[in-house]
Amino acid sequence: LPQMAASPSDAAPTDLPHNTQSTNPKAPLSTLGSIANITKLILGAGSFALPWAFRHSGIVVAAIAVLLLGLFAHVTVHMLVESKRMIEDSGTSAVAGDVHSDGLDYSQISEIALGRRMEYIVKALTLCSC
């Protein structure tokens, strides 16, 4: 291994081993690193665990689970859209005010459908999932 400088700030790039990454949080990120971060942000960490899940559960079980979870997600989004449509078609709500002005978010739909307590629960869960 090459000889390290006295302090990390004195080290020239040639003094560091090739596989060492910068620990400076203000160091610029490479283009490839930026693309990887944005891809992980869009796809989510769970999608990167799919190969592991397929390997440990088997291709048939994992494929069935993915299809069932996809169907569940589709039905859930459909129910949410229909709930929003029904609330907006009703005009105004004493709970959410004029629903046509800004549209509705998840917490407002849950408040109208299930009460004020559920609105807070949905807000907390949304905050945790971000």
Short mmCIF file of the N, C-alpha and C atoms (twelve columns), coordinates in Angstrom:
data_MODEL
# 
_entry.id   MODEL 
# 
loop_
_atom_site.group_PDB 
_atom_site.id 
_atom_site.type_symbol 
_atom_site.label_atom_id 
_atom_site.label_alt_id 
_atom_site.label_comp_id 
_atom_site.label_asym_id 
_atom_site.label_seq_id 
_atom_site.Cartn_x 
_atom_site.Cartn_y 
_atom_site.Cartn_z 
_atom_site.pdbx_PDB_model_num 
ATOM 1   N N  . LEU A 1   0.831   -1.186  0.000   1 
ATOM 2   C CA . LEU A 1   0.000   0.000   0.000   1 
ATOM 3   C C  . LEU A 1   0.872   1.243   0.000   1 
ATOM 4   N N  . PRO A 2   0.421   2.301   -0.654  1 
ATOM 5   C CA . PRO A 2   1.199   3.527   -0.654  1 
ATOM 6   C C  . PRO A 2   1.209   4.164   0.725   1 
ATOM 7   N N  . GLN A 3   2.216   4.962   0.974   1 
ATOM 8   C CA . GLN A 3   2.361   5.659   2.251   1 
ATOM 9   C C  . GLN A 3   1.297   6.760   2.341   1 
ATOM 10  N N  . MET A 4   0.582   6.808   3.465   1 
ATOM 11  C CA . MET A 4   -0.453  7.817   3.674   1 
ATOM 12  C C  . MET A 4   0.194   9.102   4.178   1 
ATOM 13  N N  . ALA A 5   -0.416  10.234  3.867   1 
ATOM 14  C CA . ALA A 5   0.069   11.532  4.325   1 
ATOM 15  C C  . ALA A 5   -0.213  11.675  5.817   1 
ATOM 16  N N  . ALA A 6   0.360   12.686  6.431   1 
ATOM 17  C CA . ALA A 6   0.233   12.900  7.869   1 
ATOM 18  C C  . ALA A 6   -1.216  13.118  8.291   1 
ATOM 19  N N  . SER A 7   -1.967  13.885  7.538   1 
ATOM 20  C CA . SER A 7   -3.378  14.100  7.850   1 
ATOM 21  C C  . SER A 7   -4.181  13.897  6.581   1 
ATOM 22  N N  . PRO A 8   -5.482  13.535  6.729   1 
ATOM 23  C CA . PRO A 8   -6.291  13.291  5.539   1 
ATOM 24  C C  . PRO A 8   -6.380  14.485  4.600   1 
ATOM 25  N N  . SER A 9   -6.322  15.698  5.137   1 
ATOM 26  C CA . SER A 9   -6.418  16.877  4.275   1 
ATOM 27  C C  . SER A 9   -5.153  17.082  3.456   1 
ATOM 28  N N  . ASP A 10  -4.010  16.528  3.930   1 
ATOM 29  C CA . ASP A 10  -2.751  16.660  3.211   1 
ATOM 30  C C  . ASP A 10  -2.584  15.604  2.118   1 
ATOM 31  N N  . ALA A 11  -3.453  14.620  2.104   1 
ATOM 32  C CA . ALA A 11  -3.284  13.499  1.186   1 
ATOM 33  C C  . ALA A 11  -3.607  13.922  -0.242  1 
ATOM 34  N N  . ALA A 12  -2.707  13.607  -1.134  1 
ATOM 35  C CA . ALA A 12  -2.955  13.828  -2.556  1 
ATOM 36  C C  . ALA A 12  -3.729  12.626  -3.085  1 
ATOM 37  N N  . PRO A 13  -4.502  12.788  -4.163  1 
ATOM 38  C CA . PRO A 13  -5.273  11.667  -4.694  1 
ATOM 39  C C  . PRO A 13  -4.422  10.444  -5.001  1 
ATOM 40  N N  . THR A 14  -3.165  10.629  -5.365  1 
ATOM 41  C CA . THR A 14  -2.317  9.481   -5.683  1 
ATOM 42  C C  . THR A 14  -1.856  8.762   -4.435  1 
ATOM 43  N N  . ASP A 15  -1.988  9.374   -3.246  1 
ATOM 44  C CA . ASP A 15  -1.570  8.743   -2.005  1 
ATOM 45  C C  . ASP A 15  -2.612  7.769   -1.465  1 
ATOM 46  N N  . LEU A 16  -3.843  7.825   -1.961  1 
ATOM 47  C CA . LEU A 16  -4.924  7.000   -1.445  1 
ATOM 48  C C  . LEU A 16  -5.055  5.720   -2.262  1 
ATOM 49  N N  . PRO A 17  -5.447  4.614   -1.613  1 
ATOM 50  C CA . PRO A 17  -5.722  3.399   -2.377  1 
ATOM 51  C C  . PRO A 17  -6.862  3.650   -3.353  1 
ATOM 52  N N  . HIS A 18  -6.913  2.892   -4.432  1 
ATOM 53  C CA . HIS A 18  -7.902  3.122   -5.486  1 
ATOM 54  C C  . HIS A 18  -9.340  2.895   -5.043  1 
ATOM 55  N N  . ASN A 19  -9.589  2.023   -4.075  1 
ATOM 56  C CA . ASN A 19  -10.962 1.732   -3.679  1 
ATOM 57  C C  . ASN A 19  -11.463 2.606   -2.529  1 
ATOM 58  N N  . THR A 20  -10.707 3.607   -2.114  1 
ATOM 59  C CA . THR A 20  -11.113 4.494   -1.027  1 
ATOM 60  C C  . THR A 20  -12.030 5.584   -1.572  1 
ATOM 61  N N  . GLN A 21  -13.169 5.759   -0.906  1 
ATOM 62  C CA . GLN A 21  -14.092 6.819   -1.304  1 
ATOM 63  C C  . GLN A 21  -13.875 8.022   -0.411  1 
ATOM 64  N N  . SER A 22  -14.232 9.184   -0.914  1 
ATOM 65  C CA . SER A 22  -14.087 10.409  -0.152  1 
ATOM 66  C C  . SER A 22  -15.066 10.413  1.009   1 
ATOM 67  N N  . THR A 23  -14.611 10.813  2.173   1 
ATOM 68  C CA . THR A 23  -15.491 10.939  3.332   1 
ATOM 69  C C  . THR A 23  -15.935 12.378  3.529   1 
ATOM 70  N N  . ASN A 24  -15.521 13.252  2.637   1 
ATOM 71  C CA . ASN A 24  -15.908 14.652  2.702   1 
ATOM 72  C C  . ASN A 24  -17.338 14.795  2.198   1 
ATOM 73  N N  . PRO A 25  -18.290 15.213  3.064   1 
ATOM 74  C CA . PRO A 25  -19.685 15.324  2.618   1 
ATOM 75  C C  . PRO A 25  -19.904 16.405  1.567   1 
ATOM 76  N N  . LYS A 26  -18.959 17.348  1.430   1 
ATOM 77  C CA . LYS A 26  -19.116 18.413  0.446   1 
ATOM 78  C C  . LYS A 26  -18.419 18.093  -0.869  1 
ATOM 79  N N  . ALA A 27  -17.800 16.914  -0.951  1 
ATOM 80  C CA . ALA A 27  -17.122 16.520  -2.179  1 
ATOM 81  C C  . ALA A 27  -18.166 16.280  -3.263  1 
ATOM 82  N N  . PRO A 28  -17.888 16.705  -4.485  1 
ATOM 83  C CA . PRO A 28  -18.870 16.507  -5.553  1 
ATOM 84  C C  . PRO A 28  -19.070 15.026  -5.849  1 
ATOM 85  N N  . LEU A 29  -20.301 14.674  -6.198  1 
ATOM 86  C CA . LEU A 29  -20.663 13.300  -6.524  1 
ATOM 87  C C  . LEU A 29  -20.450 13.090  -8.014  1 
ATOM 88  N N  . SER A 30  -19.959 11.937  -8.377  1 
ATOM 89  C CA . SER A 30  -19.745 11.662  -9.791  1 
ATOM 90  C C  . SER A 30  -21.088 11.548  -10.511 1 
ATOM 91  N N  . THR A 31  -21.054 11.631  -11.815 1 
ATOM 92  C CA . THR A 31  -22.278 11.496  -12.609 1 
ATOM 93  C C  . THR A 31  -22.916 10.139  -12.376 1 
ATOM 94  N N  . LEU A 32  -22.104 9.087   -12.377 1 
ATOM 95  C CA . LEU A 32  -22.626 7.744   -12.143 1 
ATOM 96  C C  . LEU A 32  -23.238 7.634   -10.744 1 
ATOM 97  N N  . GLY A 33  -22.594 8.224   -9.759  1 
ATOM 98  C CA . GLY A 33  -23.136 8.219   -8.405  1 
ATOM 99  C C  . GLY A 33  -24.454 8.967   -8.317  1 
ATOM 100 N N  . SER A 34  -24.549 10.082  -9.018  1 
ATOM 101 C CA . SER A 34  -25.799 10.855  -9.039  1 
ATOM 102 C C  . SER A 34  -26.916 10.061  -9.692  1 
ATOM 103 N N  . ILE A 35  -26.614 9.407   -10.800 1 
ATOM 104 C CA . ILE A 35  -27.624 8.591   -11.491 1 
ATOM 105 C C  . ILE A 35  -28.085 7.454   -10.593 1 
ATOM 106 N N  . ALA A 36  -27.150 6.819   -9.891  1 
ATOM 107 C CA . ALA A 36  -27.510 5.723   -8.989  1 
ATOM 108 C C  . ALA A 36  -28.407 6.222   -7.866  1 
ATOM 109 N N  . ASN A 37  -28.102 7.382   -7.284  1 
ATOM 110 C CA . ASN A 37  -28.931 7.928   -6.212  1 
ATOM 111 C C  . ASN A 37  -30.334 8.274   -6.696  1 
ATOM 112 N N  . ILE A 38  -30.450 8.884   -7.849  1 
ATOM 113 C CA . ILE A 38  -31.766 9.234   -8.384  1 
ATOM 114 C C  . ILE A 38  -32.561 7.981   -8.726  1 
ATOM 115 N N  . THR A 39  -31.896 6.966   -9.279  1 
ATOM 116 C CA . THR A 39  -32.569 5.708   -9.601  1 
ATOM 117 C C  . THR A 39  -33.093 5.041   -8.334  1 
ATOM 118 N N  . LYS A 40  -32.283 5.007   -7.281  1 
ATOM 119 C CA . LYS A 40  -32.733 4.426   -6.015  1 
ATOM 120 C C  . LYS A 40  -33.897 5.217   -5.441  1 
ATOM 121 N N  . LEU A 41  -33.865 6.525   -5.600  1 
ATOM 122 C CA . LEU A 41  -34.941 7.369   -5.097  1 
ATOM 123 C C  . LEU A 41  -36.249 7.056   -5.814  1 
ATOM 124 N N  . ILE A 42  -36.186 6.928   -7.133  1 
ATOM 125 C CA . ILE A 42  -37.392 6.681   -7.924  1 
ATOM 126 C C  . ILE A 42  -37.926 5.269   -7.708  1 
ATOM 127 N N  . LEU A 43  -37.056 4.283   -7.768  1 
ATOM 128 C CA . LEU A 43  -37.493 2.888   -7.681  1 
ATOM 129 C C  . LEU A 43  -37.762 2.432   -6.262  1 
ATOM 130 N N  . GLY A 44  -37.088 3.005   -5.326  1 
ATOM 131 C CA . GLY A 44  -37.257 2.592   -3.948  1 
ATOM 132 C C  . GLY A 44  -36.319 1.454   -3.602  1 
ATOM 133 N N  . ALA A 45  -35.980 1.398   -2.336  1 
ATOM 134 C CA . ALA A 45  -35.026 0.388   -1.876  1 
ATOM 135 C C  . ALA A 45  -35.595 -1.020  -1.992  1 
ATOM 136 N N  . GLY A 46  -36.898 -1.163  -1.865  1 
ATOM 137 C CA . GLY A 46  -37.514 -2.491  -1.925  1 
ATOM 138 C C  . GLY A 46  -37.289 -3.198  -3.235  1 
ATOM 139 N N  . SER A 47  -37.280 -2.451  -4.336  1 
ATOM 140 C CA . SER A 47  -37.088 -3.089  -5.636  1 
ATOM 141 C C  . SER A 47  -35.691 -3.659  -5.795  1 
ATOM 142 N N  . PHE A 48  -34.724 -3.106  -5.073  1 
ATOM 143 C CA . PHE A 48  -33.374 -3.636  -5.145  1 
ATOM 144 C C  . PHE A 48  -33.223 -4.911  -4.320  1 
ATOM 145 N N  . ALA A 49  -34.201 -5.214  -3.473  1 
ATOM 146 C CA . ALA A 49  -34.184 -6.443  -2.683  1 
ATOM 147 C C  . ALA A 49  -34.898 -7.592  -3.399  1 
ATOM 148 N N  . LEU A 50  -35.526 -7.321  -4.529  1 
ATOM 149 C CA . LEU A 50  -36.261 -8.370  -5.236  1 
ATOM 150 C C  . LEU A 50  -35.400 -9.559  -5.642  1 
ATOM 151 N N  . PRO A 51  -34.205 -9.362  -6.176  1 
ATOM 152 C CA . PRO A 51  -33.397 -10.542 -6.514  1 
ATOM 153 C C  . PRO A 51  -33.130 -11.438 -5.307  1 
ATOM 154 N N  . TRP A 52  -32.860 -10.836 -4.160  1 
ATOM 155 C CA . TRP A 52  -32.636 -11.602 -2.937  1 
ATOM 156 C C  . TRP A 52  -33.899 -12.374 -2.557  1 
ATOM 157 N N  . ALA A 53  -35.066 -11.713 -2.648  1 
ATOM 158 C CA . ALA A 53  -36.331 -12.357 -2.297  1 
ATOM 159 C C  . ALA A 53  -36.623 -13.527 -3.233  1 
ATOM 160 N N  . PHE A 54  -36.366 -13.338 -4.524  1 
ATOM 161 C CA . PHE A 54  -36.585 -14.419 -5.482  1 
ATOM 162 C C  . PHE A 54  -35.655 -15.598 -5.182  1 
ATOM 163 N N  . ARG A 55  -34.427 -15.297 -4.834  1 
ATOM 164 C CA . ARG A 55  -33.462 -16.370 -4.568  1 
ATOM 165 C C  . ARG A 55  -33.859 -17.190 -3.346  1 
ATOM 166 N N  . HIS A 56  -34.330 -16.525 -2.289  1 
ATOM 167 C CA . HIS A 56  -34.619 -17.225 -1.043  1 
ATOM 168 C C  . HIS A 56  -36.004 -17.858 -0.995  1 
ATOM 169 N N  . SER A 57  -36.941 -17.362 -1.759  1 
ATOM 170 C CA . SER A 57  -38.286 -17.952 -1.711  1 
ATOM 171 C C  . SER A 57  -38.578 -18.843 -2.905  1 
ATOM 172 N N  . GLY A 58  -37.799 -18.740 -3.952  1 
ATOM 173 C CA . GLY A 58  -38.056 -19.527 -5.154  1 
ATOM 174 C C  . GLY A 58  -38.786 -18.688 -6.175  1 
ATOM 175 N N  . ILE A 59  -38.560 -19.000 -7.417  1 
ATOM 176 C CA . ILE A 59  -39.110 -18.153 -8.484  1 
ATOM 177 C C  . ILE A 59  -40.630 -18.214 -8.548  1 
ATOM 178 N N  . VAL A 60  -41.224 -19.372 -8.304  1 
ATOM 179 C CA . VAL A 60  -42.685 -19.501 -8.399  1 
ATOM 180 C C  . VAL A 60  -43.363 -18.739 -7.264  1 
ATOM 181 N N  . VAL A 61  -42.924 -18.973 -6.039  1 
ATOM 182 C CA . VAL A 61  -43.529 -18.301 -4.881  1 
ATOM 183 C C  . VAL A 61  -43.339 -16.790 -4.980  1 
ATOM 184 N N  . ALA A 62  -42.141 -16.357 -5.334  1 
ATOM 185 C CA . ALA A 62  -41.866 -14.920 -5.439  1 
ATOM 186 C C  . ALA A 62  -42.684 -14.279 -6.556  1 
ATOM 187 N N  . ALA A 63  -42.801 -14.951 -7.699  1 
ATOM 188 C CA . ALA A 63  -43.592 -14.401 -8.806  1 
ATOM 189 C C  . ALA A 63  -45.060 -14.263 -8.410  1 
ATOM 190 N N  . ILE A 64  -45.599 -15.275 -7.731  1 
ATOM 191 C CA . ILE A 64  -46.998 -15.198 -7.275  1 
ATOM 192 C C  . ILE A 64  -47.160 -14.060 -6.265  1 
ATOM 193 N N  . ALA A 65  -46.200 -13.922 -5.343  1 
ATOM 194 C CA . ALA A 65  -46.279 -12.844 -4.354  1 
ATOM 195 C C  . ALA A 65  -46.235 -11.473 -5.022  1 
ATOM 196 N N  . VAL A 66  -45.356 -11.300 -5.995  1 
ATOM 197 C CA . VAL A 66  -45.265 -10.013 -6.700  1 
ATOM 198 C C  . VAL A 66  -46.569 -9.712  -7.427  1 
ATOM 199 N N  . LEU A 67  -47.131 -10.699 -8.090  1 
ATOM 200 C CA . LEU A 67  -48.405 -10.489 -8.799  1 
ATOM 201 C C  . LEU A 67  -49.533 -10.154 -7.832  1 
ATOM 202 N N  . LEU A 68  -49.615 -10.860 -6.706  1 
ATOM 203 C CA . LEU A 68  -50.665 -10.572 -5.727  1 
ATOM 204 C C  . LEU A 68  -50.497 -9.187  -5.109  1 
ATOM 205 N N  . LEU A 69  -49.276 -8.813  -4.791  1 
ATOM 206 C CA . LEU A 69  -49.039 -7.476  -4.228  1 
ATOM 207 C C  . LEU A 69  -49.316 -6.384  -5.256  1 
ATOM 208 N N  . GLY A 70  -49.004 -6.640  -6.516  1 
ATOM 209 C CA . GLY A 70  -49.337 -5.689  -7.573  1 
ATOM 210 C C  . GLY A 70  -50.840 -5.518  -7.715  1 
ATOM 211 N N  . LEU A 71  -51.578 -6.622  -7.658  1 
ATOM 212 C CA . LEU A 71  -53.039 -6.566  -7.716  1 
ATOM 213 C C  . LEU A 71  -53.594 -5.802  -6.517  1 
ATOM 214 N N  . PHE A 72  -53.046 -6.073  -5.330  1 
ATOM 215 C CA . PHE A 72  -53.464 -5.363  -4.124  1 
ATOM 216 C C  . PHE A 72  -53.214 -3.859  -4.255  1 
ATOM 217 N N  . ALA A 73  -52.063 -3.479  -4.772  1 
ATOM 218 C CA . ALA A 73  -51.754 -2.058  -4.968  1 
ATOM 219 C C  . ALA A 73  -52.721 -1.424  -5.966  1 
ATOM 220 N N  . HIS A 74  -53.026 -2.138  -7.054  1 
ATOM 221 C CA . HIS A 74  -53.954 -1.626  -8.063  1 
ATOM 222 C C  . HIS A 74  -55.342 -1.392  -7.456  1 
ATOM 223 N N  . VAL A 75  -55.846 -2.357  -6.701  1 
ATOM 224 C CA . VAL A 75  -57.168 -2.232  -6.082  1 
ATOM 225 C C  . VAL A 75  -57.174 -1.081  -5.076  1 
ATOM 226 N N  . THR A 76  -56.101 -0.945  -4.304  1 
ATOM 227 C CA . THR A 76  -56.023 0.119   -3.304  1 
ATOM 228 C C  . THR A 76  -56.037 1.499   -3.955  1 
ATOM 229 N N  . VAL A 77  -55.263 1.680   -5.009  1 
ATOM 230 C CA . VAL A 77  -55.239 2.970   -5.706  1 
ATOM 231 C C  . VAL A 77  -56.600 3.252   -6.341  1 
ATOM 232 N N  . HIS A 78  -57.233 2.228   -6.904  1 
ATOM 233 C CA . HIS A 78  -58.566 2.397   -7.492  1 
ATOM 234 C C  . HIS A 78  -59.559 2.851   -6.419  1 
ATOM 235 N N  . MET A 79  -59.516 2.237   -5.246  1 
ATOM 236 C CA . MET A 79  -60.416 2.633   -4.155  1 
ATOM 237 C C  . MET A 79  -60.158 4.068   -3.715  1 
ATOM 238 N N  . LEU A 80  -58.901 4.456   -3.657  1 
ATOM 239 C CA . LEU A 80  -58.547 5.817   -3.253  1 
ATOM 240 C C  . LEU A 80  -59.061 6.836   -4.269  1 
ATOM 241 N N  . VAL A 81  -58.886 6.552   -5.550  1 
ATOM 242 C CA . VAL A 81  -59.364 7.461   -6.603  1 
ATOM 243 C C  . VAL A 81  -60.886 7.556   -6.574  1 
ATOM 244 N N  . GLU A 82  -61.555 6.425   -6.407  1 
ATOM 245 C CA . GLU A 82  -63.021 6.450   -6.342  1 
ATOM 246 C C  . GLU A 82  -63.508 7.215   -5.114  1 
ATOM 247 N N  . SER A 83  -62.831 7.063   -3.984  1 
ATOM 248 C CA . SER A 83  -63.207 7.807   -2.777  1 
ATOM 249 C C  . SER A 83  -63.070 9.302   -3.010  1 
ATOM 250 N N  . LYS A 84  -61.967 9.692   -3.633  1 
ATOM 251 C CA . LYS A 84  -61.753 11.112  -3.916  1 
ATOM 252 C C  . LYS A 84  -62.846 11.638  -4.848  1 
ATOM 253 N N  . ARG A 85  -63.168 10.863  -5.879  1 
ATOM 254 C CA . ARG A 85  -64.211 11.278  -6.821  1 
ATOM 255 C C  . ARG A 85  -65.559 11.442  -6.126  1 
ATOM 256 N N  . MET A 86  -65.897 10.491  -5.265  1 
ATOM 257 C CA . MET A 86  -67.181 10.557  -4.559  1 
ATOM 258 C C  . MET A 86  -67.246 11.785  -3.655  1 
ATOM 259 N N  . ILE A 87  -66.149 12.083  -2.966  1 
ATOM 260 C CA . ILE A 87  -66.129 13.242  -2.069  1 
ATOM 261 C C  . ILE A 87  -66.218 14.533  -2.880  1 
ATOM 262 N N  . GLU A 88  -65.472 14.616  -3.980  1 
ATOM 263 C CA . GLU A 88  -65.514 15.823  -4.807  1 
ATOM 264 C C  . GLU A 88  -66.875 16.013  -5.460  1 
ATOM 265 N N  . ASP A 89  -67.528 14.920  -5.849  1 
ATOM 266 C CA . ASP A 89  -68.852 15.025  -6.463  1 
ATOM 267 C C  . ASP A 89  -69.904 15.498  -5.466  1 
ATOM 268 N N  . SER A 90  -69.654 15.268  -4.179  1 
ATOM 269 C CA . SER A 90  -70.623 15.692  -3.173  1 
ATOM 270 C C  . SER A 90  -70.576 17.200  -2.949  1 
ATOM 271 N N  . GLY A 91  -69.594 17.887  -3.519  1 
ATOM 272 C CA . GLY A 91  -69.519 19.347  -3.397  1 
ATOM 273 C C  . GLY A 91  -68.567 19.771  -2.317  1 
ATOM 274 N N  . THR A 92  -69.109 20.128  -1.162  1 
ATOM 275 C CA . THR A 92  -68.264 20.585  -0.063  1 
ATOM 276 C C  . THR A 92  -68.425 19.641  1.110   1 
ATOM 277 N N  . SER A 93  -67.487 19.705  2.003   1 
ATOM 278 C CA . SER A 93  -67.530 18.887  3.207   1 
ATOM 279 C C  . SER A 93  -67.269 19.776  4.403   1 
ATOM 280 N N  . ALA A 94  -68.015 19.581  5.467   1 
ATOM 281 C CA . ALA A 94  -67.794 20.370  6.686   1 
ATOM 282 C C  . ALA A 94  -66.417 20.073  7.274   1 
ATOM 283 N N  . VAL A 95  -65.883 18.900  6.970   1 
ATOM 284 C CA . VAL A 95  -64.598 18.513  7.540   1 
ATOM 285 C C  . VAL A 95  -63.448 19.141  6.756   1 
ATOM 286 N N  . ALA A 96  -63.461 19.008  5.425   1 
ATOM 287 C CA . ALA A 96  -62.329 19.433  4.607   1 
ATOM 288 C C  . ALA A 96  -62.533 20.791  3.952   1 
ATOM 289 N N  . GLY A 97  -63.664 21.428  4.174   1 
ATOM 290 C CA . GLY A 97  -63.908 22.719  3.530   1 
ATOM 291 C C  . GLY A 97  -64.298 22.519  2.081   1 
ATOM 292 N N  . ASP A 98  -63.985 23.494  1.242   1 
ATOM 293 C CA . ASP A 98  -64.327 23.416  -0.184  1 
ATOM 294 C C  . ASP A 98  -63.356 22.467  -0.870  1 
ATOM 295 N N  . VAL A 99  -63.828 21.281  -1.242  1 
ATOM 296 C CA . VAL A 99  -62.941 20.257  -1.805  1 
ATOM 297 C C  . VAL A 99  -62.559 20.541  -3.241  1 
ATOM 298 N N  . HIS A 100 -63.222 21.472  -3.898  1 
ATOM 299 C CA . HIS A 100 -62.897 21.756  -5.297  1 
ATOM 300 C C  . HIS A 100 -61.780 22.794  -5.439  1 
ATOM 301 N N  . SER A 101 -61.433 23.483  -4.353  1 
ATOM 302 C CA . SER A 101 -60.446 24.550  -4.477  1 
ATOM 303 C C  . SER A 101 -59.035 24.021  -4.725  1 
ATOM 304 N N  . ASP A 102 -58.561 23.111  -3.901  1 
ATOM 305 C CA . ASP A 102 -57.195 22.609  -4.032  1 
ATOM 306 C C  . ASP A 102 -57.132 21.109  -4.286  1 
ATOM 307 N N  . GLY A 103 -58.234 20.434  -4.359  1 
ATOM 308 C CA . GLY A 103 -58.215 18.981  -4.450  1 
ATOM 309 C C  . GLY A 103 -58.031 18.394  -3.068  1 
ATOM 310 N N  . LEU A 104 -57.946 17.086  -3.003  1 
ATOM 311 C CA . LEU A 104 -57.801 16.395  -1.729  1 
ATOM 312 C C  . LEU A 104 -56.494 15.626  -1.681  1 
ATOM 313 N N  . ASP A 105 -55.924 15.547  -0.486  1 
ATOM 314 C CA . ASP A 105 -54.776 14.676  -0.311  1 
ATOM 315 C C  . ASP A 105 -55.216 13.451  0.493   1 
ATOM 316 N N  . TYR A 106 -54.272 12.538  0.733   1 
ATOM 317 C CA . TYR A 106 -54.601 11.296  1.451   1 
ATOM 318 C C  . TYR A 106 -55.216 11.567  2.814   1 
ATOM 319 N N  . SER A 107 -54.624 12.483  3.553   1 
ATOM 320 C CA . SER A 107 -55.097 12.719  4.910   1 
ATOM 321 C C  . SER A 107 -56.510 13.317  4.921   1 
ATOM 322 N N  . GLN A 108 -56.814 14.183  3.964   1 
ATOM 323 C CA . GLN A 108 -58.163 14.752  3.914   1 
ATOM 324 C C  . GLN A 108 -59.195 13.685  3.567   1 
ATOM 325 N N  . ILE A 109 -58.860 12.798  2.651   1 
ATOM 326 C CA . ILE A 109 -59.786 11.712  2.305   1 
ATOM 327 C C  . ILE A 109 -60.025 10.830  3.526   1 
ATOM 328 N N  . SER A 110 -58.955 10.499  4.258   1 
ATOM 329 C CA . SER A 110 -59.127 9.661   5.439   1 
ATOM 330 C C  . SER A 110 -59.913 10.381  6.526   1 
ATOM 331 N N  . GLU A 111 -59.720 11.696  6.645   1 
ATOM 332 C CA . GLU A 111 -60.482 12.458  7.642   1 
ATOM 333 C C  . GLU A 111 -61.970 12.435  7.323   1 
ATOM 334 N N  . ILE A 112 -62.316 12.639  6.070   1 
ATOM 335 C CA . ILE A 112 -63.722 12.661  5.674   1 
ATOM 336 C C  . ILE A 112 -64.338 11.279  5.840   1 
ATOM 337 N N  . ALA A 113 -63.598 10.248  5.439   1 
ATOM 338 C CA . ALA A 113 -64.143 8.887   5.479   1 
ATOM 339 C C  . ALA A 113 -64.117 8.274   6.873   1 
ATOM 340 N N  . LEU A 114 -63.062 8.549   7.655   1 
ATOM 341 C CA . LEU A 114 -62.866 7.807   8.897   1 
ATOM 342 C C  . LEU A 114 -62.699 8.670   10.144  1 
ATOM 343 N N  . GLY A 115 -62.679 9.997   9.994   1 
ATOM 344 C CA . GLY A 115 -62.595 10.869  11.163  1 
ATOM 345 C C  . GLY A 115 -61.236 11.510  11.349  1 
ATOM 346 N N  . ARG A 116 -61.194 12.479  12.259  1 
ATOM 347 C CA . ARG A 116 -60.000 13.297  12.496  1 
ATOM 348 C C  . ARG A 116 -58.812 12.460  12.977  1 
ATOM 349 N N  . ARG A 117 -59.037 11.476  13.830  1 
ATOM 350 C CA . ARG A 117 -57.937 10.647  14.350  1 
ATOM 351 C C  . ARG A 117 -57.209 9.930   13.214  1 
ATOM 352 N N  . MET A 118 -57.956 9.413   12.250  1 
ATOM 353 C CA . MET A 118 -57.333 8.707   11.132  1 
ATOM 354 C C  . MET A 118 -56.531 9.664   10.256  1 
ATOM 355 N N  . GLU A 119 -56.943 10.914  10.174  1 
ATOM 356 C CA . GLU A 119 -56.168 11.900  9.418   1 
ATOM 357 C C  . GLU A 119 -54.761 12.011  9.990   1 
ATOM 358 N N  . TYR A 120 -54.653 12.088  11.314  1 
ATOM 359 C CA . TYR A 120 -53.344 12.198  11.947  1 
ATOM 360 C C  . TYR A 120 -52.507 10.932  11.750  1 
ATOM 361 N N  . ILE A 121 -53.151 9.788   11.791  1 
ATOM 362 C CA . ILE A 121 -52.436 8.525   11.575  1 
ATOM 363 C C  . ILE A 121 -51.889 8.477   10.155  1 
ATOM 364 N N  . VAL A 122 -52.698 8.870   9.167   1 
ATOM 365 C CA . VAL A 122 -52.249 8.869   7.769   1 
ATOM 366 C C  . VAL A 122 -51.108 9.856   7.576   1 
ATOM 367 N N  . LYS A 123 -51.209 11.025  8.187   1 
ATOM 368 C CA . LYS A 123 -50.106 11.998  8.080   1 
ATOM 369 C C  . LYS A 123 -48.815 11.443  8.671   1 
ATOM 370 N N  . ALA A 124 -48.907 10.795  9.818   1 
ATOM 371 C CA . ALA A 124 -47.712 10.225  10.453  1 
ATOM 372 C C  . ALA A 124 -47.120 9.113   9.598   1 
ATOM 373 N N  . LEU A 125 -47.970 8.237   9.052   1 
ATOM 374 C CA . LEU A 125 -47.462 7.148   8.206   1 
ATOM 375 C C  . LEU A 125 -46.865 7.682   6.916   1 
ATOM 376 N N  . THR A 126 -47.449 8.723   6.348   1 
ATOM 377 C CA . THR A 126 -46.898 9.327   5.140   1 
ATOM 378 C C  . THR A 126 -45.536 9.934   5.434   1 
ATOM 379 N N  . LEU A 127 -45.397 10.589  6.557   1 
ATOM 380 C CA . LEU A 127 -44.125 11.170  6.950   1 
ATOM 381 C C  . LEU A 127 -43.062 10.081  7.134   1 
ATOM 382 N N  . CYS A 128 -43.441 8.964   7.733   1 
ATOM 383 C CA . CYS A 128 -42.488 7.866   7.955   1 
ATOM 384 C C  . CYS A 128 -42.060 7.198   6.656   1 
ATOM 385 N N  . SER A 129 -42.904 7.212   5.655   1 
ATOM 386 C CA . SER A 129 -42.582 6.503   4.408   1 
ATOM 387 C C  . SER A 129 -41.769 7.362   3.439   1 
ATOM 388 N N  . CYS A 130 -41.575 8.620   3.750   1 
ATOM 389 C CA . CYS A 130 -40.800 9.492   2.848   1 
ATOM 390 C C  . CYS A 130 -39.323 9.378   3.057   1 
# 
